[in-house]
XYZ file of C-alpha atoms in Angstrom:
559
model
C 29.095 -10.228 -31.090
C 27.723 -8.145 -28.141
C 30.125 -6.221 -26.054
C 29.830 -7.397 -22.524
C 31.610 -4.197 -21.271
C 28.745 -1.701 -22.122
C 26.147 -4.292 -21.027
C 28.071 -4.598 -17.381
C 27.924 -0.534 -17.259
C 24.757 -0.289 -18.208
C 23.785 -3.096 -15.644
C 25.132 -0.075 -12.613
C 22.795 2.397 -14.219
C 19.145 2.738 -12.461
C 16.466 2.002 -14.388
C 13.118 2.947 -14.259
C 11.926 0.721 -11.614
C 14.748 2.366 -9.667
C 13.303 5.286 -10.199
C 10.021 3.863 -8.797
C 11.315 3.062 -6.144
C 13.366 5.731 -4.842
C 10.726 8.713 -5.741
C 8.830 8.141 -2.615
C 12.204 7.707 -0.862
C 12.828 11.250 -2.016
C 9.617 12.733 -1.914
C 9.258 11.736 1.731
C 12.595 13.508 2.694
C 12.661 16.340 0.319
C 9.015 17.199 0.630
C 7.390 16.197 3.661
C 8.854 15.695 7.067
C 10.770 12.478 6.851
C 10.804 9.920 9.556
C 8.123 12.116 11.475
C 5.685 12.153 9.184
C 5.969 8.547 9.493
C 5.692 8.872 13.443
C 2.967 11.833 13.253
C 0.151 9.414 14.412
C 0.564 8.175 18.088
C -1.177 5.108 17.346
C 1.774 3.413 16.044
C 2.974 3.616 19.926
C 0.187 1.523 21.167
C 0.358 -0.883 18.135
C 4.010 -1.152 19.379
C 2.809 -2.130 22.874
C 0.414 -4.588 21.892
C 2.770 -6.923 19.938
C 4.770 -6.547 23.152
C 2.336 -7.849 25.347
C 1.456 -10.592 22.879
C 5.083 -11.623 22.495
C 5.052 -11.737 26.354
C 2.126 -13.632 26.845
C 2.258 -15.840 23.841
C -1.404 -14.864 23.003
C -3.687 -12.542 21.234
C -5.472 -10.153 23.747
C -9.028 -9.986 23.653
C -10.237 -7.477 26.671
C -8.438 -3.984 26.748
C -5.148 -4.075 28.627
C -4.764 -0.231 28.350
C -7.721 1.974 29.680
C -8.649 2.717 33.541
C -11.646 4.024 31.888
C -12.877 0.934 30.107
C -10.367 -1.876 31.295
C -11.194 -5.674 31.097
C -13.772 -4.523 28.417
C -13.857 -6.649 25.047
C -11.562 -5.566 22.101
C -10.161 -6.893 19.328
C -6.709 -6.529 18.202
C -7.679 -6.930 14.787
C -4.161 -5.958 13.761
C -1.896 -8.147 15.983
C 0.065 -9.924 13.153
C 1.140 -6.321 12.373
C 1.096 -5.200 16.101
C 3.652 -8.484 16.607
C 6.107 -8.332 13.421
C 7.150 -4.558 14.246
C 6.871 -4.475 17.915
C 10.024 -7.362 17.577
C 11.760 -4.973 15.093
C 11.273 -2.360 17.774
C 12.917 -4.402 20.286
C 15.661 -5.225 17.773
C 16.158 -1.328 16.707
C 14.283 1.063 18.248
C 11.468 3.757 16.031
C 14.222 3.882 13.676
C 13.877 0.270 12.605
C 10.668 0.486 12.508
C 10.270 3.954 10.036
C 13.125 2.231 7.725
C 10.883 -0.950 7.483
C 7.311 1.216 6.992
C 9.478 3.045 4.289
C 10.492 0.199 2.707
C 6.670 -1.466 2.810
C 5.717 2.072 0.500
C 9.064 2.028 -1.775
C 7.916 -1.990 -2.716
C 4.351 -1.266 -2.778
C 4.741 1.801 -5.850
C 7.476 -0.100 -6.952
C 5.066 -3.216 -7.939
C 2.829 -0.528 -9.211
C 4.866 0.536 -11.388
C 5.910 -2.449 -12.689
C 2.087 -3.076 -13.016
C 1.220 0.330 -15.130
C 4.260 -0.974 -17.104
C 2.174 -3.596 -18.640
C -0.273 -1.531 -20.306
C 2.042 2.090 -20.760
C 4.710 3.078 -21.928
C 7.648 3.530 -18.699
C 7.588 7.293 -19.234
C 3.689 7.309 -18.922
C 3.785 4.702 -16.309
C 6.190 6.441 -13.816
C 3.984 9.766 -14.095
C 1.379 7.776 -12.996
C 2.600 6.500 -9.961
C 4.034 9.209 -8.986
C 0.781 10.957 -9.254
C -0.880 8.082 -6.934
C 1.919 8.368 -4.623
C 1.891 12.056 -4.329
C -1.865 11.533 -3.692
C -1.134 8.780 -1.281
C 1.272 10.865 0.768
C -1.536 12.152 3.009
C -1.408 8.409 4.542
C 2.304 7.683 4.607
C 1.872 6.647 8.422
C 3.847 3.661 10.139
C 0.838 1.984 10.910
C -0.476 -1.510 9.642
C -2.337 -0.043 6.712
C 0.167 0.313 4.583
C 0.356 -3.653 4.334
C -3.332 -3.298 2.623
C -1.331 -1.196 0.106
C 0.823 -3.586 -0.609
C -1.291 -6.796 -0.974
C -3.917 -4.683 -2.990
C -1.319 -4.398 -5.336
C -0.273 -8.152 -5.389
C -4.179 -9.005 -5.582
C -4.039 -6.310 -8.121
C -1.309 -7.960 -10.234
C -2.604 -11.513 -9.822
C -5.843 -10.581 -11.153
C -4.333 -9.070 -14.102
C -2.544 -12.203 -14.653
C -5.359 -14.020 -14.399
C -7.110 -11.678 -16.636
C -4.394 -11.794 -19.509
C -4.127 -15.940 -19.383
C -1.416 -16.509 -17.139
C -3.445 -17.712 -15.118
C -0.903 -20.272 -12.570
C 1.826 -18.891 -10.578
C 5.547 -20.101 -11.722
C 3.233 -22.255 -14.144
C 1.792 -24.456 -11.296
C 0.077 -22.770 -8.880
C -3.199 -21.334 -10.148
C -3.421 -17.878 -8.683
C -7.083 -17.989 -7.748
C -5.821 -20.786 -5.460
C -3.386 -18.483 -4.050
C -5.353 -15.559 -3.003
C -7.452 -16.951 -0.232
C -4.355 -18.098 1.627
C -3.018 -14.732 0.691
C -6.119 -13.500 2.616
C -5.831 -14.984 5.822
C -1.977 -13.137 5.985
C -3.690 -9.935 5.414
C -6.722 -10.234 7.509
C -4.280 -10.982 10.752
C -2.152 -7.742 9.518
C -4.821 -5.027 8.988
C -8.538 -4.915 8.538
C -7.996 -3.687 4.890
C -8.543 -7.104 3.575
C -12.410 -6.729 2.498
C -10.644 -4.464 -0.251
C -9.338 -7.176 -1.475
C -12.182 -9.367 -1.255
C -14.313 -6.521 -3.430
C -11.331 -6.007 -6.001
C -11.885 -10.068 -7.067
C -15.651 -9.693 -6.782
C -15.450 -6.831 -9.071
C -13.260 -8.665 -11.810
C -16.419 -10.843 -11.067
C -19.502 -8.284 -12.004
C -17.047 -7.028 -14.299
C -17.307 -10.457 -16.295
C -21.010 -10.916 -15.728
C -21.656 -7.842 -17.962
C -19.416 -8.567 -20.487
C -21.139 -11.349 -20.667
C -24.623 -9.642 -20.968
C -23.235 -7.144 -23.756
C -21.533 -9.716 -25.649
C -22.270 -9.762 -29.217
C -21.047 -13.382 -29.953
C -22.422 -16.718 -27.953
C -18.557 -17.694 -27.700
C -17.344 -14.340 -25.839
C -21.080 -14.682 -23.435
C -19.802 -18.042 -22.532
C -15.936 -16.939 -21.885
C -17.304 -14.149 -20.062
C -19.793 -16.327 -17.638
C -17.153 -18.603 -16.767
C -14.354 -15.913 -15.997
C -17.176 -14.326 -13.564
C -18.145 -17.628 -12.000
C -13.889 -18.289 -11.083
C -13.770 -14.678 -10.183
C -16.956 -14.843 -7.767
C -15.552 -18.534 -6.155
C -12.267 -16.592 -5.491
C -14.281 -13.993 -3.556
C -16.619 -16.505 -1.468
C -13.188 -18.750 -0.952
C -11.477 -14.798 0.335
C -14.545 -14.703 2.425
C -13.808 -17.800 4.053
C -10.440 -17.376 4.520
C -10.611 -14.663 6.064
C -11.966 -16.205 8.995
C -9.133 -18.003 10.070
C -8.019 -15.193 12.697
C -8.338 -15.495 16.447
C -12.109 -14.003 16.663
C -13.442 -15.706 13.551
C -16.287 -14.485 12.656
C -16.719 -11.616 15.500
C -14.287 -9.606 14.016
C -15.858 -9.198 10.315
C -18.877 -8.105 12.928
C -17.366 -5.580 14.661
C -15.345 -4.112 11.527
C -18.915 -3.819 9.642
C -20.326 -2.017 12.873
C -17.958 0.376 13.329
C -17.333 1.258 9.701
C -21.162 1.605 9.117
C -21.533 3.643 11.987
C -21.989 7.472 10.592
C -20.759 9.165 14.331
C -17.175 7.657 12.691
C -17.587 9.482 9.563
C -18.544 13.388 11.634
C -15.697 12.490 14.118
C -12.743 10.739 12.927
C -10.382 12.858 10.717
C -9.288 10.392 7.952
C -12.977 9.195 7.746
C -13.309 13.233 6.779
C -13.162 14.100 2.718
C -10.496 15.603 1.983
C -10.235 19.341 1.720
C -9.057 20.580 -1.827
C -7.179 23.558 -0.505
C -4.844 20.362 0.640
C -1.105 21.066 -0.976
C -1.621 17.099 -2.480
C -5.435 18.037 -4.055
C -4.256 18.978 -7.210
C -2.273 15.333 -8.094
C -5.541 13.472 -7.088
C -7.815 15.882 -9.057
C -5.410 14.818 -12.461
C -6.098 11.249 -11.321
C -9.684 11.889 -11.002
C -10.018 13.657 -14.116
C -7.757 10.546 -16.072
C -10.075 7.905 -14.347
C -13.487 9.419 -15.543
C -12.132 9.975 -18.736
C -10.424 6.338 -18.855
C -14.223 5.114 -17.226
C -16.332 6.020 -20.657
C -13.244 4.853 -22.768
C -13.732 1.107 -21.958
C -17.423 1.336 -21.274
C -17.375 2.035 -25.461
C -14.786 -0.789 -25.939
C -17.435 -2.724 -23.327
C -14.610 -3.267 -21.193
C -16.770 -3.011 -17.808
C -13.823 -3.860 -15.208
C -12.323 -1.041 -15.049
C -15.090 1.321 -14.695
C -16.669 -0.104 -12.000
C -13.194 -0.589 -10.033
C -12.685 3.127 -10.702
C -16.055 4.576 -10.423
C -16.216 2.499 -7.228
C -13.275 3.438 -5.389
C -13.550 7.531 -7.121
C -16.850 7.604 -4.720
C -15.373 6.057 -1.861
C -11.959 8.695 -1.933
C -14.249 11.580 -2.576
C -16.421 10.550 0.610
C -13.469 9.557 2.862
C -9.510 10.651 2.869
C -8.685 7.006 4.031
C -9.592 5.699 0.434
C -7.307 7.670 -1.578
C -4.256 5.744 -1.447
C -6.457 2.403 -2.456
C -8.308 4.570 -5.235
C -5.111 5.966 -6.595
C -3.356 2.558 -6.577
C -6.130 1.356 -8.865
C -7.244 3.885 -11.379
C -3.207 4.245 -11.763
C -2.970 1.391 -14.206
C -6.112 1.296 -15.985
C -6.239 5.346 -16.565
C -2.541 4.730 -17.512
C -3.819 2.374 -20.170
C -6.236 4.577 -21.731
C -4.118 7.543 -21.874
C -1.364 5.296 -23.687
C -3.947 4.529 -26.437
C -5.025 7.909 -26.682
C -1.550 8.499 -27.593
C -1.291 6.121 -30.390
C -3.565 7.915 -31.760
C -3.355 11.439 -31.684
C -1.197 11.241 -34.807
C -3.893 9.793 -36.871
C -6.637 12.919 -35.506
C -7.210 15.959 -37.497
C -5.642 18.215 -35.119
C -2.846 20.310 -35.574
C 0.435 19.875 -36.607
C 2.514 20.795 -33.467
C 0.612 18.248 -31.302
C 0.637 15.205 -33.971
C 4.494 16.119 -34.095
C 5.120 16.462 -30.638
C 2.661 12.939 -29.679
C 4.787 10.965 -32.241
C 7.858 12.400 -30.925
C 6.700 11.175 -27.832
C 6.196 8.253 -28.359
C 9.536 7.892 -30.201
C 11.618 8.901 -27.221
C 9.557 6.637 -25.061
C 10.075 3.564 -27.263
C 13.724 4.313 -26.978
C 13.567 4.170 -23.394
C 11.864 1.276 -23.268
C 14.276 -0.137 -25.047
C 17.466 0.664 -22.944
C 15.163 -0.013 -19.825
C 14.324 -3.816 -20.686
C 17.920 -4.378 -19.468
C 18.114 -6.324 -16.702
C 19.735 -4.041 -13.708
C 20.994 -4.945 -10.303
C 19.803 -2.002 -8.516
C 22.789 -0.854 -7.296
C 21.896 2.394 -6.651
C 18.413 1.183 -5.061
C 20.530 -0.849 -2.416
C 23.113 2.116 -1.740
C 20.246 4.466 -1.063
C 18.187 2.054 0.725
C 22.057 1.985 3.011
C 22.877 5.235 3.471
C 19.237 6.597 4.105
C 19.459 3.233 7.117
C 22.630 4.617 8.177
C 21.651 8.059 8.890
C 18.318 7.015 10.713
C 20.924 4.870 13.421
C 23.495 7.807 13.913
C 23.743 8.653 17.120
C 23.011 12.882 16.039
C 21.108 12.327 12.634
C 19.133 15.768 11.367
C 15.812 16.433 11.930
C 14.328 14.889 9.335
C 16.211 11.782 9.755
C 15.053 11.457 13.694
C 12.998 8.373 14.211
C 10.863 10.055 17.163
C 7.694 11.466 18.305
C 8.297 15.778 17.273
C 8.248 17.231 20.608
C 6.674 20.429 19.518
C 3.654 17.726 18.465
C 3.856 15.967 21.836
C 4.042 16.168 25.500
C 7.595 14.563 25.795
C 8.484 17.684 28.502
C 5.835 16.634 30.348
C 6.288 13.147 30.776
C 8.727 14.127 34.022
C 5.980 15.381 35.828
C 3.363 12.818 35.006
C 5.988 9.566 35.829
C 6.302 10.856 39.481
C 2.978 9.725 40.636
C 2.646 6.360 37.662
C -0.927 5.387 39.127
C -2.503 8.729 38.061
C -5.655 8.808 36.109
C -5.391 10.952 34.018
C -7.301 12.856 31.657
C -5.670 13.916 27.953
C -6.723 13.527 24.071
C -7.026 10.324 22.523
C -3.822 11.501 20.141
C -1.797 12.091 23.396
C -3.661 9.207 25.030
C -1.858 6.896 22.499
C 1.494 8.646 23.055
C 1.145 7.813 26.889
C 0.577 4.328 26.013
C 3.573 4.056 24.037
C 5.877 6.093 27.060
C 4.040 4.780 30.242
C 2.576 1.919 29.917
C 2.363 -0.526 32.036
C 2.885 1.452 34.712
C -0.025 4.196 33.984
C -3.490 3.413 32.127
C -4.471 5.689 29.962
C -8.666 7.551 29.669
C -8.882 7.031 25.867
C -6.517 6.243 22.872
C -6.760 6.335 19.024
C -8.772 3.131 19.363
C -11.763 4.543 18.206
C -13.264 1.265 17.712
C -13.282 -0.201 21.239
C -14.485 3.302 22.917
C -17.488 3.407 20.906
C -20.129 6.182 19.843
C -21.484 7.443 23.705
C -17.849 7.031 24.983
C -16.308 9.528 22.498
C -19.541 11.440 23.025
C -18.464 12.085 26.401
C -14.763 12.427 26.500
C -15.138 15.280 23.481
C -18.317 16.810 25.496
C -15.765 17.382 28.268
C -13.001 18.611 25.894
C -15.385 21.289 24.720
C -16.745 21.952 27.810
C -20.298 21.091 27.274
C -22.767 20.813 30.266
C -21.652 18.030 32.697
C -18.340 18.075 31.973
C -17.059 18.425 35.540
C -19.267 15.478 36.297
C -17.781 13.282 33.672
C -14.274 13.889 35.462
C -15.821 12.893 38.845
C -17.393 10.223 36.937
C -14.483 8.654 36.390
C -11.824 10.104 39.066
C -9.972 11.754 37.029
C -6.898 13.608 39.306
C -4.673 14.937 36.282
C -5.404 16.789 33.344
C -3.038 16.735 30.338
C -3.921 19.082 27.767
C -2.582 21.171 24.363
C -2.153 24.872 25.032
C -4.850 25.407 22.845
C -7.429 23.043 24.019
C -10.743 24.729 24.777
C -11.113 22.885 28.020
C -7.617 24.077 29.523
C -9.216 27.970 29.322
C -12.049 26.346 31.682
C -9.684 24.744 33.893
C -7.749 27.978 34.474
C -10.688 29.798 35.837
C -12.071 26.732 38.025
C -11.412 26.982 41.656
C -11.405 22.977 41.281
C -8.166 22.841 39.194
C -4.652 24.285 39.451
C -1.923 24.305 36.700
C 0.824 22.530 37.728
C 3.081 22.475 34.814
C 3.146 24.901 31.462
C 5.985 23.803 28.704
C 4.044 26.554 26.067
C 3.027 22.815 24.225
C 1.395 20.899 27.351
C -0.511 21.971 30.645
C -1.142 19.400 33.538
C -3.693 20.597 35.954
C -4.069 18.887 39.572
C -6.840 19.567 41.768
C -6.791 22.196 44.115
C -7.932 20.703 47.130
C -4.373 18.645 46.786
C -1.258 19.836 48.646
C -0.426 23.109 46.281
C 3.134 22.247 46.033
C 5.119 24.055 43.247
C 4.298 25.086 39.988
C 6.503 23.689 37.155
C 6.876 25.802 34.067
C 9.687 25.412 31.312
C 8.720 28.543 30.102
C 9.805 31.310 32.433
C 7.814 33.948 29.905
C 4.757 32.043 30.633
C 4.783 31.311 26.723
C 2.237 29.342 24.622
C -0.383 31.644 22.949
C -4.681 31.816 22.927
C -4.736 30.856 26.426
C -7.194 33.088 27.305
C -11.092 32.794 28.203
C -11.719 33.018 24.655
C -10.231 29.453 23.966
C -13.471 28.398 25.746
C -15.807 28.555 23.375
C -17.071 25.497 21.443
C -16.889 25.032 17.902
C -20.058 24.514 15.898
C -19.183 21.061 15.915
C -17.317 18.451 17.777
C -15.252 17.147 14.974
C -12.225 20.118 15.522
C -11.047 17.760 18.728
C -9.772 14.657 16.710
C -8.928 16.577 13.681
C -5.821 16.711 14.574
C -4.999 12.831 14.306
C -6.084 9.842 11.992
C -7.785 6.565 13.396
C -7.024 3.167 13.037
């Protein structure tokens, strides 16, 4: 008979999935910046805003309730859902609610991966490969509504792997191909993510269609045709689905537009590749490398799923940043597979001794894990981290890392005492600080532009950067628009210009943020918080322009 004593213990432990679960936990605090690097994008502040306003006025906004510059203009809060859920948590908690919830979002979502590369590896093979997707991931850990497309990729993910394996119905009823069109009408009202989704099932569905043409046997060609045709009616019925949000149809539209649009691509930093001199380049490079490798595996077992899923998505990450964490989350479990068979059998290969030793040894201490680890836990230590990490975040003096706020070396938080006397201002600032405004002043002062990169538009941001690198007709611009205060970075190239125009006085110099006033106003009293005159390349030289425009938003990543 069993002894229930060691089974209770070992019940306490954490298993693996703990693990999972906690490494990003970890990673985020003992690696990266904590609750700031969640907060290091301003857009979460106007996100904030706008599920205020909708709460408020029990509907879903549809002309811009933000700009002086473009205000009453069409725009789609495409993420409202999001926008709504976390600007109540705010109102319920503060930033610090809403950083533990955006943490929890990425401990569940590489928790279900795991659980997913579990199926096909080994647990010691599986948790190296999600921690190598979220390492690569990390770039993106952002409170922002993406990380919701994270997480249902990886249900979609999961489902379609159920589906693929012949559990097809959810708690034996429910088919899941039934289950993911309603799945994507949640997740086109919380982020615009969800035509990854619709391309993952439509892939399982191309996937099928060539099995089906490089099937040897009639039997597997027919199995294969009718997988593809349930696949490719899951897609159309995702298609459809996704409709059902408040501008229908417009909105697939406008996400098409601006996504196609190649200005987006030169301009937006996390539409930029990423740069391999990047501390995280080297953990997607060894997912990269796995996923090629993994790719001609199952094209010779003419298993064409998982190539074109990772082939696909390889391209997009390579082209843009933003794709990373999707590519990752999918090459994790099928380049996890692969590598698991390889294992198998390296101790049949003629190589030498030492590695068919050490692969078998391997695999023996993995097995043994496995073993222990199919033990049902209760996550104990999960729960108690998930506590004390909560706890910290809602002290009244937590450290730095554990401060659920915008970094004021990062922001103009100084300023905001000079800029709140006179709340009717226009004034004129980045779109990164434009957002941060939003989330401080708003109502009371409109902002010039914002992170919403999709409502300005291509010959808006044309203009707003011309003027922030001081390109002809810049003054004019200002006029344009009657702009009377200028809120800029110390090392903006347009605050160099504004120091030697007769048309502009500095006001206000913190060594992080400048306000300029027009001269012809009543000179007043210049503010400074830095009695040295601090901040650093403030010189003429600052106002040269770069070769290109793309160094002014580099700095932040778009919706």
């Amino acid at each position: 008979m069993e002894n229930p004593r060691p089974q209770f213990a070992l019940r306490l432990l954490p298993s693996m999935t703990d693990f999972a679960f906690l490494m990003p936990i970890v990673f985020l605090f003992a690696r990266m910046d904590g609750a700031r690097t969640l907060l290091s994008d301003g857009d979460t502040g106007w996100h904030i805003r706008t599920g205020q306003w909708i709460l408020a006025h029990h509907r879903v906004p549809a002309h811009d309730i933000f700009s002086f510059s473009r205000a009453g203009d069409v725009w789609y809060a495409w993420e409202w859902l999001w926008d709504v859920l976390f600007a109540w948590l705010y109102m319920h908690g503060g930033l610090a609610i809403v950083v533990l919830a955006s943490m929890l979002v990425i401990s569940f979502t590489y928790t279900l991966l795991f659980r997913l590369v579990r199926r096909r590896a080994s647990s010691i093979v599986a948790i190296i490969f999600m921690m190598l997707a979220a390492v690569s991931s990390s770039i993106h850990w952002l409170a922002r509504p993406h990380l919701f497309t994270l997480l249902f990729l990886v249900l979609f993910y999961g489902a379609l792997e159920n589906v693929r394996a012949g559990r097809t119905r959810m708690f034996g009823r429910v088919p899941y191909l039934w289950v993911l069109p309603f799945a994507t009408i949640l997740w086109t009202n919380l982020h615009g993510g969800f035509f990854a989704g619709i391309l993952l099932v439509g892939t399982y569905g191309v996937g099928e269609l060539l099995r089906a043409v490089f099937a040897a046997e009639s039997e597997e060609r027919r199995t294969a045709a009718r997988c593809a045709w349930h696949y490719v009616c899951c897609a159309a019925g995702c298609l459809a689905a996704s409709l059902v949000n408040p501008y229908t149809y417009h909105l697939h539209v406008h996400v098409v537009d601006y996504l196609a649009d190649p200005y987006q691509g030169q301009h937006i930093v996390e539409f930029f590749s990423l740069s391999f001199h990047h501390p995280m380049a080297i953990f997607f490079e060894a997912v990269i490398v796995a996923a090629t490798m993994a790719s001609f595996w199952y094209i010779s077992k003419r298993q064409f799923i998982e190539p074109l899923v990772m082939l696909m998505w390889m391209h997009a990450a390579l082209v843009s940043a933003r794709n990373i964490p999707i590519f990752t989350l999918l090459a994790a479990p099928m380049a996890a597979g692969a590598v698991e068979e390889w294992l198998k059998l390296l101790p049949q290969l003629q190589i030498a001794a030492w590695a068919r030793s050490a692969a078998k040894s391997f695999r023996q201490v993995a097995a043994e894990l496995d073993e222990i680890d199919v033990v049902r836990r209760w996550h104990v230590v999960s729960a108690c981290a998930v506590v004390l990490v909560g706890s910290i975040l809602f002290a009244p003096a937590p450290p730095r890392k554990f401060r659920s706020d915008y970094d004021p070396k990062s922001y103009p938080a100084a300023a905001l005492a000079v800029l709140d006397r006179d709340p009717h201002s226009r004034i004129f600032t980045s779109d990164e600080w434009g957002d941060y405004l939003i989330y401080r002043l708003y109502p009371q002062t409109k902002v010039f532009v914002d992170g919403r990169s999709d409502f300005y538009g291509r010959d808006f941001e044309e203009k707003y950067l011309a003027v922030m690198n001081v390109k002809y007709n810049w003054e004019k611009t200002l006029d344009g628009f009657g702009i009377d205060t200028i809120l800029l970075p110390t090392d903006a190239p347009l605050a160099g210009a504004l120091k030697e125009s007769s048309r502009w006085r500095l006001i206000y110099d913190d060594g992080i943020s400048l306000v300029f006033r027009p001269s012809r106003a009543n000179p007043g009293t210049q503010f400074s918080a830095n009695p040295t005159g601090g901040g650093t390349g403030r010189d003429r030289e600052v106002t040269k322009t770069e070769a290109r425009d793309r160094t002014i938003t580099e700095s932040k990543s778009k919706t």
